[in-house]
XYZ file of C-alpha atoms in Angstrom:
777
model
C 14.789 -25.706 -10.334
C 14.948 -22.066 -9.268
C 18.663 -21.897 -10.071
C 17.769 -22.846 -13.649
C 14.987 -20.259 -13.569
C 17.466 -17.540 -12.643
C 19.783 -18.643 -15.468
C 16.906 -18.585 -17.965
C 15.920 -15.081 -16.891
C 19.530 -13.913 -17.124
C 19.756 -15.247 -20.680
C 16.413 -13.621 -21.444
C 17.691 -10.230 -20.255
C 20.799 -10.681 -22.443
C 18.576 -11.425 -25.455
C 16.400 -8.415 -24.682
C 19.499 -6.232 -24.455
C 20.666 -7.490 -27.861
C 17.192 -6.920 -29.289
C 17.134 -3.426 -27.776
C 20.531 -2.633 -29.297
C 19.216 -3.624 -32.704
C 16.259 -1.292 -32.211
C 18.628 1.523 -31.186
C 20.526 1.117 -34.463
C 17.308 0.979 -36.498
C 15.968 4.147 -34.885
C 19.086 6.138 -35.780
C 17.622 7.092 -39.176
C 14.159 7.842 -37.820
C 12.597 10.382 -35.481
C 10.219 10.627 -32.531
C 7.188 12.613 -31.426
C 6.989 13.064 -27.684
C 5.538 15.429 -25.145
C 3.206 15.859 -22.187
C -0.558 16.170 -21.770
C -1.850 18.681 -19.220
C -5.134 20.100 -18.004
C -5.667 23.531 -19.584
C -7.457 24.628 -16.412
C -4.827 23.997 -13.753
C -1.783 22.332 -15.344
C -2.360 18.876 -13.802
C -0.674 16.084 -15.706
C -3.230 13.817 -17.386
C -2.535 10.097 -17.384
C -4.170 7.487 -19.634
C -4.838 10.024 -22.424
C -4.657 8.530 -25.922
C -2.237 10.030 -28.444
C -2.412 8.902 -32.080
C -0.155 9.883 -34.987
C -1.377 9.887 -38.608
C 0.834 10.205 -41.693
C 0.271 10.453 -45.436
C 0.920 7.241 -47.375
C 0.090 7.293 -51.103
C -2.110 10.362 -50.576
C -4.015 8.564 -47.847
C -3.972 9.483 -44.134
C -3.067 6.322 -42.172
C -2.388 5.565 -38.513
C 1.373 5.524 -37.879
C 1.382 5.004 -34.107
C -0.776 5.140 -30.988
C 0.003 5.188 -27.276
C -1.268 6.342 -23.895
C 0.275 8.804 -21.463
C 1.842 7.525 -18.241
C 1.213 8.836 -14.723
C 3.403 11.875 -15.451
C 1.348 12.706 -18.541
C 4.263 11.751 -20.808
C 3.930 10.081 -24.212
C 6.400 9.005 -26.892
C 5.764 7.601 -30.364
C 9.113 6.568 -31.769
C 10.714 5.193 -34.939
C 8.763 7.412 -37.340
C 10.058 8.038 -40.838
C 10.925 11.679 -41.582
C 7.874 13.629 -42.743
C 4.819 15.581 -41.643
C 2.291 14.028 -39.277
C -1.016 14.896 -37.627
C -0.989 14.238 -33.851
C -4.379 13.668 -32.208
C -4.834 13.726 -28.411
C -8.080 12.757 -26.713
C -9.493 11.500 -23.415
C -13.043 10.964 -22.208
C -14.439 14.104 -20.556
C -12.010 16.407 -22.388
C -11.973 18.026 -25.809
C -9.912 16.549 -28.679
C -6.858 18.427 -29.951
C -4.956 18.011 -33.234
C -1.459 19.347 -33.859
C 0.949 19.170 -36.783
C 4.456 17.761 -36.255
C 7.449 17.659 -38.608
C 9.656 14.660 -37.883
C 13.336 14.797 -38.778
C 15.911 12.013 -38.846
C 17.492 11.368 -35.425
C 15.529 14.133 -33.676
C 12.614 14.534 -31.288
C 9.581 16.594 -32.273
C 8.041 17.884 -29.018
C 4.308 18.525 -28.867
C 2.524 19.304 -25.600
C -1.264 19.254 -25.282
C -3.459 21.272 -22.915
C -6.908 19.673 -22.759
C -10.037 21.529 -21.710
C -12.600 19.635 -19.691
C -15.981 19.285 -21.389
C -18.716 20.099 -18.884
C -21.719 19.180 -21.098
C -21.964 17.124 -24.271
C -25.208 17.287 -26.194
C -26.170 14.884 -28.987
C -22.605 13.642 -29.300
C -21.411 10.129 -28.464
C -17.705 9.337 -28.444
C -16.541 5.723 -28.362
C -12.911 5.051 -27.542
C -11.427 1.568 -27.782
C -7.949 1.311 -26.295
C -5.771 -1.507 -25.053
C -4.526 -1.699 -21.457
C -1.130 0.003 -21.209
C 0.341 -2.327 -18.551
C 0.506 -6.043 -17.877
C -0.115 -5.656 -14.169
C -2.139 -8.318 -12.422
C -3.346 -8.354 -8.800
C -3.257 -4.556 -8.857
C -5.968 -2.094 -7.856
C -5.766 1.657 -8.414
C -7.604 3.911 -5.984
C -8.123 7.651 -6.466
C -9.563 10.375 -4.244
C -12.960 10.220 -5.952
C -13.272 6.506 -5.156
C -12.516 7.180 -1.475
C -15.512 9.490 -1.239
C -17.861 6.687 -2.334
C -17.320 4.751 0.908
C -19.218 5.526 4.113
C -17.062 8.089 5.890
C -15.900 6.896 9.309
C -16.020 9.910 11.602
C -17.387 11.980 8.724
C -14.096 11.846 6.767
C -13.004 9.367 4.054
C -9.663 7.626 4.443
C -7.463 5.292 2.410
C -7.401 2.571 5.088
C -11.177 2.286 4.854
C -11.039 1.691 1.099
C -8.155 -0.790 1.271
C -10.373 -3.058 3.385
C -12.778 -3.688 0.479
C -10.089 -4.727 -2.019
C -9.618 -8.391 -3.052
C -7.388 -10.376 -0.690
C -7.180 -7.682 2.003
C -8.052 -8.626 5.610
C -8.467 -6.080 8.410
C -7.906 -7.375 11.931
C -9.966 -4.895 13.973
C -11.162 -1.373 14.696
C -8.668 -0.851 17.529
C -5.030 -1.516 16.809
C -6.069 -3.191 13.567
C -3.600 -3.948 10.797
C -3.960 -4.863 7.150
C -2.968 -8.349 5.993
C -2.688 -8.676 2.222
C -3.063 -12.116 0.644
C -1.391 -14.057 3.429
C 1.331 -11.580 4.301
C 1.761 -9.873 7.668
C 1.965 -6.036 7.831
C 5.781 -5.895 7.876
C 5.787 -7.812 4.577
C 3.908 -4.953 2.890
C 5.820 -1.945 1.573
C 3.870 1.310 1.927
C 5.214 4.367 0.116
C 4.209 8.031 0.029
C 5.518 9.723 -3.131
C 8.349 7.178 -3.170
C 9.130 7.563 0.568
C 8.867 4.410 2.697
C 6.380 4.875 5.559
C 7.113 2.383 8.336
C 3.772 2.676 10.155
C 1.083 4.074 7.822
C -1.938 3.347 10.049
C -2.985 4.826 13.371
C -3.785 2.742 16.442
C -7.522 3.408 16.235
C -7.484 1.351 13.030
C -9.902 3.677 11.211
C -7.422 6.251 9.922
C -4.159 6.248 7.981
C -1.470 8.947 7.950
C -2.471 10.010 4.409
C -4.629 13.113 3.975
C -7.409 12.122 1.518
C -7.802 15.721 0.316
C -4.214 15.627 -1.017
C -4.173 12.050 -2.318
C -3.982 11.689 -6.082
C -3.882 7.898 -6.368
C -2.810 4.699 -4.639
C -1.647 1.594 -6.523
C -2.165 -1.559 -4.449
C -0.090 -4.532 -5.681
C -1.358 -7.544 -3.728
C 0.894 -10.206 -5.331
C 3.263 -10.776 -8.237
C 4.457 -7.162 -8.423
C 7.159 -6.029 -10.843
C 10.918 -5.600 -10.617
C 10.781 -1.878 -9.785
C 9.635 -2.770 -6.247
C 11.781 -4.622 -3.730
C 12.534 -5.109 -0.074
C 9.180 -6.751 0.792
C 7.841 -10.249 0.191
C 4.063 -9.829 0.115
C 2.570 -6.589 -1.237
C 3.164 -2.936 -2.153
C 0.937 0.109 -1.539
C 2.215 3.066 -3.594
C 0.489 6.333 -2.594
C 0.930 9.512 -4.651
C -0.133 13.013 -3.656
C -1.274 15.815 -5.932
C 0.416 19.206 -6.245
C -0.998 22.293 -4.587
C -3.352 24.567 -6.554
C -1.385 26.411 -9.258
C -3.964 29.147 -9.869
C -5.436 30.375 -6.573
C -4.785 30.308 -2.847
C -7.242 27.904 -1.279
C -8.137 26.783 2.237
C -10.084 23.752 3.418
C -11.347 23.379 6.983
C -12.892 20.213 8.369
C -14.430 19.248 11.692
C -16.304 16.186 12.952
C -16.798 14.323 16.196
C -13.499 12.444 15.831
C -11.045 14.600 13.853
C -10.337 18.088 12.559
C -8.187 19.154 9.619
C -6.867 22.145 7.723
C -5.388 22.327 4.211
C -3.569 25.374 2.819
C -2.470 25.425 -0.820
C -1.667 27.876 -3.575
C 0.721 28.993 -6.306
C 4.242 30.263 -5.800
C 4.369 30.972 -9.540
C 1.001 30.775 -11.283
C 0.233 28.322 -14.046
C 0.492 29.655 -17.616
C 0.428 27.119 -20.483
C 3.914 26.604 -21.894
C 5.695 28.198 -18.917
C 7.150 26.926 -15.654
C 5.078 27.027 -12.471
C 5.308 26.115 -8.797
C 2.977 25.580 -5.832
C 2.776 24.496 -2.206
C 0.421 22.448 -0.027
C 0.362 22.199 3.784
C -1.950 19.733 5.486
C -2.584 19.007 9.152
C -5.096 16.582 10.672
C -5.566 15.566 14.292
C -7.836 13.333 16.334
C -9.329 14.189 19.718
C -11.307 10.973 20.219
C -9.928 10.570 23.743
C -11.695 13.814 24.703
C -14.764 13.698 22.419
C -15.663 10.124 23.440
C -16.454 11.399 26.949
C -18.924 13.829 25.422
C -20.492 11.907 22.529
C -19.775 8.211 23.183
C -20.197 7.681 26.906
C -22.145 4.469 26.245
C -19.065 2.958 24.552
C -16.866 3.174 27.693
C -14.564 6.137 26.904
C -11.645 4.390 28.631
C -11.636 2.019 25.643
C -11.222 4.928 23.203
C -8.036 6.673 24.394
C -6.778 7.390 20.858
C -5.263 10.687 19.681
C -3.061 11.370 16.665
C -1.693 14.182 14.502
C -0.498 14.222 10.869
C 1.470 17.075 9.280
C 2.438 16.967 5.595
C 4.158 19.684 3.531
C 4.846 19.635 -0.210
C 6.529 22.071 -2.605
C 6.319 21.432 -6.352
C 8.046 23.064 -9.327
C 7.258 22.165 -12.957
C 9.496 23.217 -15.826
C 8.305 24.269 -19.272
C 10.092 21.228 -20.767
C 7.961 18.788 -18.708
C 10.357 17.975 -15.893
C 9.611 18.588 -12.256
C 11.128 18.743 -8.779
C 9.223 18.101 -5.558
C 10.158 18.420 -1.900
C 8.229 16.764 0.939
C 8.210 16.751 4.693
C 6.038 14.854 7.187
C 5.579 14.483 10.924
C 3.100 11.862 12.159
C 2.304 11.116 15.817
C 0.070 8.646 17.640
C -0.805 8.436 21.340
C -2.762 5.705 23.142
C -3.272 5.820 26.903
C -5.248 3.055 28.602
C -5.865 4.194 32.206
C -3.947 2.288 34.893
C -2.577 -0.292 32.442
C -0.384 0.757 29.537
C 0.315 3.536 27.059
C 1.829 3.644 23.581
C 3.418 6.541 21.738
C 4.962 6.614 18.329
C 6.165 9.315 15.969
C 7.452 9.302 12.424
C 9.250 12.184 10.704
C 11.026 12.577 7.409
C 12.040 14.760 4.487
C 12.409 13.734 0.876
C 12.363 14.789 -2.725
C 11.680 13.598 -6.230
C 12.630 14.856 -9.695
C 12.017 14.135 -13.379
C 14.377 15.208 -16.176
C 13.410 14.989 -19.852
C 16.336 16.155 -22.030
C 15.107 17.810 -25.219
C 16.879 15.543 -27.732
C 17.901 12.593 -25.559
C 15.772 9.471 -25.820
C 16.001 8.538 -22.127
C 13.969 10.025 -19.271
C 15.555 10.165 -15.830
C 13.747 10.336 -12.496
C 15.118 10.039 -9.003
C 14.256 10.290 -5.322
C 15.833 10.673 -1.891
C 14.535 10.349 1.669
C 15.624 10.542 5.258
C 13.166 9.370 7.910
C 12.916 8.172 11.475
C 10.261 6.142 13.293
C 10.147 5.388 16.993
C 7.613 3.711 19.286
C 7.603 3.281 23.058
C 5.349 1.322 25.372
C 5.101 2.293 29.036
C 3.692 -0.184 31.563
C 3.501 -0.397 35.333
C 6.626 -2.595 35.545
C 8.708 0.232 33.943
C 10.643 -2.269 31.837
C 11.837 -0.897 28.484
C 9.742 -1.660 25.439
C 10.830 0.492 22.535
C 11.842 0.330 18.914
C 13.514 2.880 16.630
C 14.376 2.754 12.953
C 15.965 5.570 10.988
C 17.895 5.940 7.777
C 18.091 7.104 4.204
C 16.871 5.921 0.833
C 17.891 7.193 -2.628
C 17.644 5.967 -6.181
C 17.364 6.745 -9.885
C 15.307 5.279 -12.740
C 15.898 5.467 -16.488
C 13.211 4.924 -19.121
C 13.622 4.448 -22.865
C 10.687 4.173 -25.277
C 10.895 2.142 -28.469
C 8.310 2.214 -31.245
C 6.101 -0.186 -29.309
C 8.132 -1.425 -26.370
C 9.725 0.200 -23.323
C 12.919 -0.518 -21.414
C 13.354 0.671 -17.819
C 16.201 0.198 -15.401
C 17.239 1.684 -12.091
C 19.294 1.504 -8.923
C 18.642 2.172 -5.238
C 20.626 2.441 -1.994
C 19.017 1.994 1.438
C 20.670 2.436 4.791
C 18.985 2.213 8.169
C 19.661 1.501 11.823
C 17.349 -0.386 14.170
C 17.369 -0.154 17.967
C 15.029 -2.535 19.743
C 14.294 -3.566 23.345
C 11.422 -5.705 24.633
C 10.486 -8.403 27.137
C 8.647 -11.430 25.785
C 5.696 -13.181 27.432
C 8.119 -15.250 29.538
C 9.720 -12.038 30.890
C 12.937 -12.629 28.945
C 14.853 -9.656 27.570
C 15.338 -9.373 23.793
C 17.335 -6.506 22.243
C 19.111 -5.508 19.039
C 21.141 -2.548 17.770
C 22.173 -2.993 14.175
C 22.967 -0.948 11.058
C 22.096 -2.249 7.612
C 22.907 -1.237 4.048
C 21.147 -2.496 0.917
C 22.204 -1.931 -2.706
C 19.608 -2.792 -5.335
C 19.240 -2.676 -9.092
C 16.632 -3.798 -11.598
C 15.803 -4.005 -15.286
C 12.393 -4.353 -16.881
C 11.508 -4.781 -20.553
C 7.887 -4.174 -21.564
C 6.921 -6.081 -24.689
C 3.782 -4.633 -26.352
C 1.973 -6.135 -29.319
C -1.607 -5.999 -30.551
C -3.040 -8.494 -28.044
C -0.125 -9.102 -25.690
C 1.612 -6.996 -23.068
C 4.437 -8.660 -21.134
C 6.939 -7.425 -18.546
C 10.235 -9.299 -18.202
C 12.079 -8.105 -15.103
C 15.082 -8.976 -12.990
C 15.940 -7.440 -9.617
C 19.231 -7.825 -7.775
C 19.233 -7.192 -4.010
C 22.540 -7.057 -2.148
C 22.322 -6.859 1.645
C 25.823 -5.570 2.335
C 25.674 -5.728 6.138
C 24.509 -9.341 6.033
C 26.733 -10.453 3.197
C 23.698 -11.960 1.454
C 22.447 -11.363 -2.081
C 19.244 -12.262 -3.884
C 18.518 -12.529 -7.617
C 14.815 -12.110 -8.203
C 13.235 -12.698 -11.643
C 9.765 -11.192 -12.204
C 7.278 -11.794 -15.000
C 3.857 -10.378 -15.877
C 1.702 -11.098 -18.943
C -1.673 -9.920 -20.179
C -3.348 -11.430 -23.248
C -6.487 -9.863 -24.759
C -8.070 -12.429 -27.103
C -11.256 -10.365 -27.538
C -12.223 -6.756 -26.811
C -13.204 -6.458 -23.160
C -11.694 -9.825 -22.185
C -8.265 -10.232 -20.644
C -6.212 -13.208 -19.443
C -3.332 -12.460 -17.089
C -0.542 -14.217 -15.235
C 2.384 -13.161 -13.041
C 5.213 -14.795 -11.078
C 8.240 -13.649 -9.165
C 10.763 -14.126 -6.378
C 11.097 -11.696 -3.464
C 13.240 -11.044 -0.386
C 13.415 -8.698 2.587
C 15.638 -7.969 5.544
C 13.217 -6.135 7.854
C 11.026 -8.013 10.325
C 8.433 -6.981 12.857
C 9.094 -6.664 16.555
C 5.833 -8.466 17.298
C 4.994 -12.077 16.721
C 2.554 -13.272 14.047
C 0.915 -15.195 16.912
C -0.115 -12.092 18.881
C -3.856 -11.410 18.711
C -3.689 -7.778 19.865
C -0.474 -5.773 20.043
C -0.226 -2.025 19.498
C 3.557 -2.155 19.887
C 4.643 -2.059 16.238
C 8.436 -2.007 16.035
C 11.102 -3.197 13.585
C 14.241 -5.302 13.549
C 16.744 -5.868 10.754
C 17.831 -9.409 9.905
C 19.135 -10.782 13.227
C 22.243 -12.902 13.611
C 20.892 -14.897 16.553
C 19.084 -17.431 14.347
C 18.936 -21.206 14.652
C 21.682 -22.974 12.716
C 19.198 -25.412 11.158
C 15.521 -25.464 10.246
C 13.477 -28.553 9.420
C 16.662 -30.587 9.148
C 18.334 -28.189 6.690
C 21.169 -25.703 7.367
C 20.236 -22.010 7.519
C 22.492 -20.272 4.969
C 21.185 -16.702 5.088
C 19.358 -14.228 7.339
C 16.814 -13.065 4.787
C 13.092 -13.664 4.512
C 12.145 -14.982 1.076
C 9.001 -15.774 -0.886
C 7.766 -16.823 -4.324
C 4.510 -15.657 -5.935
C 2.318 -16.947 -8.735
C -0.959 -15.311 -9.837
C -3.395 -16.043 -12.675
C -6.724 -14.497 -13.536
C -9.159 -13.105 -16.045
C -11.345 -10.033 -16.350
C -14.346 -9.599 -18.634
C -16.573 -6.648 -19.412
C -20.034 -8.185 -19.271
C -21.663 -4.963 -20.450
C -20.914 -1.293 -20.807
C -21.522 -0.860 -17.073
C -20.557 -4.217 -15.524
C -17.108 -5.829 -15.169
C -16.112 -9.098 -13.499
C -12.623 -10.042 -12.335
C -11.380 -13.448 -11.098
C -7.922 -14.174 -9.710
C -6.154 -17.062 -8.015
C -2.808 -16.838 -6.228
C -0.216 -18.736 -4.254
C 2.603 -17.357 -2.110
C 5.293 -19.701 -0.798
C 7.249 -18.229 2.114
C 10.542 -20.136 2.012
C 11.937 -18.524 5.159
C 10.313 -16.202 7.721
C 11.876 -14.841 10.887
C 9.699 -14.386 13.973
C 10.111 -13.330 17.601
C 10.640 -16.387 19.826
C 7.772 -16.231 22.313
C 9.004 -19.521 23.872
C 12.390 -18.180 25.017
C 13.005 -19.219 28.643
C 16.790 -18.842 29.112
C 19.369 -16.205 28.286
C 21.677 -17.274 25.480
C 24.889 -17.081 27.503
C 27.664 -19.438 28.567
C 25.668 -20.757 31.494
C 22.775 -22.062 29.387
C 24.492 -23.698 26.416
C 23.194 -27.064 27.572
C 19.615 -25.882 27.131
C 17.731 -26.534 23.870
C 18.514 -23.946 21.219
C 14.842 -23.139 20.745
C 14.514 -22.063 24.410
C 17.594 -19.809 24.304
C 17.473 -17.821 21.104
C 15.613 -14.569 20.493
C 14.222 -15.536 17.099
C 12.851 -18.574 15.331
C 12.621 -19.503 11.680
C 9.354 -20.469 10.051
C 8.097 -21.291 6.593
C 4.606 -21.184 5.180
C 2.258 -20.603 2.316
C -0.859 -18.665 1.395
C -3.196 -19.512 -1.433
C -6.716 -18.788 -2.575
C -8.738 -16.715 -4.962
C -11.291 -13.946 -5.235
C -14.014 -12.688 -7.499
C -15.128 -9.067 -7.809
C -17.930 -7.287 -9.656
C -18.102 -3.566 -10.456
C -21.217 -1.779 -11.732
C -21.219 1.911 -12.629
C -24.098 3.772 -14.310
C -25.831 7.164 -13.965
C -25.004 7.945 -10.366
C -24.822 4.313 -9.218
C -21.556 2.719 -8.117
C -21.720 -0.859 -6.814
C -18.692 -2.930 -5.846
C -18.741 -6.428 -4.413
C -15.897 -8.852 -3.733
C -15.518 -12.307 -2.185
C -12.156 -13.776 -1.150
C -11.252 -17.325 -0.130
C -7.818 -17.594 1.497
C -5.782 -20.275 3.284
C -2.692 -19.281 5.290
C -0.343 -21.758 6.969
C 2.858 -21.489 8.995
C 5.358 -24.192 10.006
C 7.678 -23.379 12.933
C 9.818 -26.512 12.731
C 7.634 -28.442 15.155
C 4.043 -27.883 14.089
C 1.888 -26.411 11.350
C -0.556 -23.741 12.452
C -2.720 -20.959 11.041
C -1.652 -17.399 12.014
C -4.171 -15.077 13.644
C -4.992 -13.328 10.341
C -6.066 -16.514 8.533
C -9.587 -15.415 7.647
C -11.020 -18.125 5.438
C -13.968 -16.192 3.983
C -14.134 -12.447 3.477
C -16.854 -10.553 1.585
C -17.573 -6.869 0.988
C -20.504 -5.070 -0.599
C -20.427 -1.337 -1.273
C -23.319 0.671 -2.771
C -23.111 4.374 -3.573
C -25.746 6.574 -5.192
C -25.382 10.244 -6.103
C -27.995 12.634 -7.450
C -28.566 16.398 -7.936
C -25.359 17.316 -9.744
C -25.550 21.032 -8.911
C -25.631 20.445 -5.143
C -25.019 16.684 -5.030
C -26.306 14.289 -2.383
C -24.547 10.979 -1.820
C -25.724 7.923 0.090
C -23.227 5.131 0.798
C -23.513 1.652 2.317
C -20.783 -0.847 3.066
C -21.316 -4.318 4.523
C -18.419 -6.539 5.508
C -18.631 -10.237 6.390
C -15.739 -12.377 7.563
C -15.249 -15.784 9.082
C -13.638 -15.998 12.522
C -9.926 -15.551 13.120
C -7.927 -18.385 14.715
C -7.083 -18.108 18.405
C -5.317 -20.188 21.035
C -7.665 -21.614 23.639
C -7.068 -21.679 27.411
C -6.788 -25.075 29.093
C -6.112 -23.981 32.653
C -4.169 -21.798 35.096
C -1.215 -22.355 37.435
C 1.104 -20.420 39.741
C 4.114 -19.282 37.725
C 7.599 -18.527 39.066
C 10.365 -16.982 36.949
C 13.166 -18.415 39.155
C 15.094 -15.169 38.732
C 17.360 -16.185 41.672
C 18.137 -19.541 40.125
C 18.344 -22.462 42.552
C 18.183 -19.964 45.455
C 14.578 -19.138 44.575
C 12.331 -20.135 47.499
C 8.985 -20.788 45.867
C 7.515 -21.809 49.240
C 7.993 -18.332 50.720
C 6.796 -16.142 47.840
C 3.784 -15.786 45.616
C 4.098 -16.490 41.942
C 2.253 -14.876 39.086
C -0.813 -16.295 37.410
C 0.335 -18.585 34.635
C -1.840 -19.735 31.754
C -1.816 -23.235 30.323
C -2.516 -22.897 26.607
C -3.985 -25.401 24.191
C -2.426 -26.028 20.774
C -1.647 -22.780 18.955
C -4.620 -21.257 17.118
C -6.768 -24.375 17.155
C -9.942 -22.424 17.949
C -11.927 -19.968 15.826
C -13.550 -16.735 16.961
C -17.187 -16.010 15.982
C -18.031 -14.688 12.529
C -17.657 -10.951 11.968
C -20.068 -8.672 10.119
C -20.729 -4.938 10.174
C -22.795 -2.371 8.272
C -21.582 1.208 7.787
C -23.753 4.003 6.403
C -23.255 7.649 5.495
C -25.080 10.450 3.695
C -23.560 13.750 2.623
C -24.655 16.859 0.800
C -22.466 19.431 -0.935
C -23.441 23.049 -1.540
C -21.478 24.629 -4.394
C -21.295 28.348 -3.668
C -19.942 31.298 -5.589
C -16.225 31.861 -6.243
C -15.464 28.091 -6.131
C -16.473 27.840 -2.481
C -17.973 24.599 -1.188
C -19.655 23.485 2.009
C -20.174 19.793 2.728
C -22.097 18.155 5.573
C -21.712 14.446 6.433
C -23.624 12.114 8.742
C -22.338 8.573 9.252
C -23.101 5.452 11.258
C -20.425 2.881 11.942
C -21.711 -0.566 12.925
C -25.229 0.603 12.103
C -27.051 -2.397 13.615
C -24.717 -2.502 16.650
C -23.259 -5.963 16.038
C -21.175 -7.304 18.959
C -18.004 -8.296 17.103
C -15.375 -9.765 19.393
C -12.053 -7.955 19.614
C -10.256 -10.264 22.056
C -10.880 -12.200 25.273
C -9.183 -11.166 28.510
C -8.049 -14.536 29.855
C -7.104 -13.185 33.270
C -10.321 -11.309 34.038
C -12.487 -13.725 32.057
C -14.011 -10.804 30.147
C -14.914 -10.557 26.484
C -13.839 -7.274 24.848
C -15.757 -6.268 21.719
C -14.849 -3.983 18.856
C -16.535 -0.615 18.342
C -20.288 -0.433 19.003
C -22.633 1.733 16.929
C -20.765 4.991 16.390
C -22.688 7.943 14.895
C -20.780 11.019 13.772
C -21.510 14.373 12.193
C -18.988 16.423 10.277
C -18.534 19.251 7.815
C -15.896 20.749 5.521
C -15.667 24.252 4.100
C -13.474 25.078 1.136
C -12.743 28.594 -0.067
């Protein structure tokens, strides 16, 4: 079936190419109007601005074309007959500009717009009706302003806190917590920062990410059915973009609260002047001192349970040309330290440099953008037994994308090369050594044709992934469609095939594990799975999503989506390994010798969300129902992140616009996670001396007799967070902001895990008040 699907998509791409060629020939006698839309105040590129072109037909001014700017502020209205046109640019909150453009045959007429923000509008009402510009489904876009509407953990907003309230997202805990997106484990989610892959984007405390919210421009969260431009992961994509530094003035922001402190330095290298090139820089550093502050402020919470410190450094240089292109250079250094007294400690660090560029030739019809990155991530766990537990991954990533705009449609294609090396050492729960040192190269390419008509937007994509080191390839068709039968009502559907080589160094069965390492596709895999031969070393999945959104009123929108993900092949750490896979143990069952096992599974469910926004009020509520299953060849079980019910309610109210006050509430409710119950205990020997082991003359370790995997359920989880903040806007664009927050406001005892050896229940964070402030000048 799927072989025929690939053939159909291949034929479809051929037809699209033929259709595109016909459009190329038709456009040879016509011309284009293209350009960029910027903020007149600071030169920021304005996305989602509407640009309309009007021409004279029989002495009457008629609409000749309309479009919206992309994330780079770029627009193109193509295939216009030679003549004189009026170009109108407008966006809510900004003034409307009109420019004249003379279109010539086979040429581009460039018109840039610099919009001025309208601070007050009296007795004027502007109604804008525009179609969605993409066919994306199961996608949420988050910006910095939305982050500030959540209760601020530790007095500071953070992306990880907002991700937890999105449809289909499950958060496993305050300490060492990870995000699971619509049935996929964390390693199945690709997280990017300005195009750079971030291997571990979240700190061990589970309340903070590595992204500085004061520099974040937006984050696109694709929870399922994402397009052909993304690859290398089989569940979800989180694409984070940062803003440029201030192009007009040197600015400093200082922040301090009971958990973290931060500093942001930004300013122009060449000041912004409309129509000229400019450049800027931004340097951000944030660190946590919770390990020290908990002994002063949170003594009731047992400070030994809060041994978390981290530091995040991010540097960005940006240069924008007068023609609309840009070049950007980035550097980051993230660290995380966890030290539990007398037991174990974890340390990881991540460092990298990268760049991105956009080229818009004056008369060429194709835009070119590209990126490059080199990064390294390493984690080490130190325990009393001094046995090595470490993981390193480092490598490069580079690629280019090409975009061509037709009169209504758009064609995009690109290529990418990834190379990385993994070095991994660990002992499993049976004290058996597992290691890997492997280098991997991936060569990828994709095409995507966006078909746009009055009520339909459709993306037809095809991605080719070649894993050179493994000798495996994967052809992955992708499809997204949005149909708008009535204004304010949309129907949407998406489907696709996905693959990845990377897997996590922890098992999906582990309840709590701060050791977050990586392994590339191992060669020590079983030869068969579920009676079928194993022909490749990749992890693969298929997605299907369908939904609808409807604007119930001017202020209220509802969205419903259902999804299914079928994980054809998943690779996991073999926690049941008992024997070394050497010549002396070939008579032992394969499952007890090999380092890794193969699993399959599925995830399916749906969610409903409501958003209300009016005069200072912002209310967001979402409910998700999800089922996640895994089959390991012997049994079907639910992984530890299978949360059946998950609900979030967020309420934000802001008043006093001059010196605004904000009050925020967030309540989260979730059904219990699965866990494996304890049936009994026994004395355990590892028989390290083989048949010479004298179990009568030595003491064994305490062994645990487990029940069936994940047949129990932990208690229900719920928590209320609250914060209030006030901002004083001072002279010369200076601001002072004070924040008070309460995490777990009614001090709910939510279970974190159960210590089977000591027979002690360990809970997540208790009530955690914090006070913080920021000063910007």
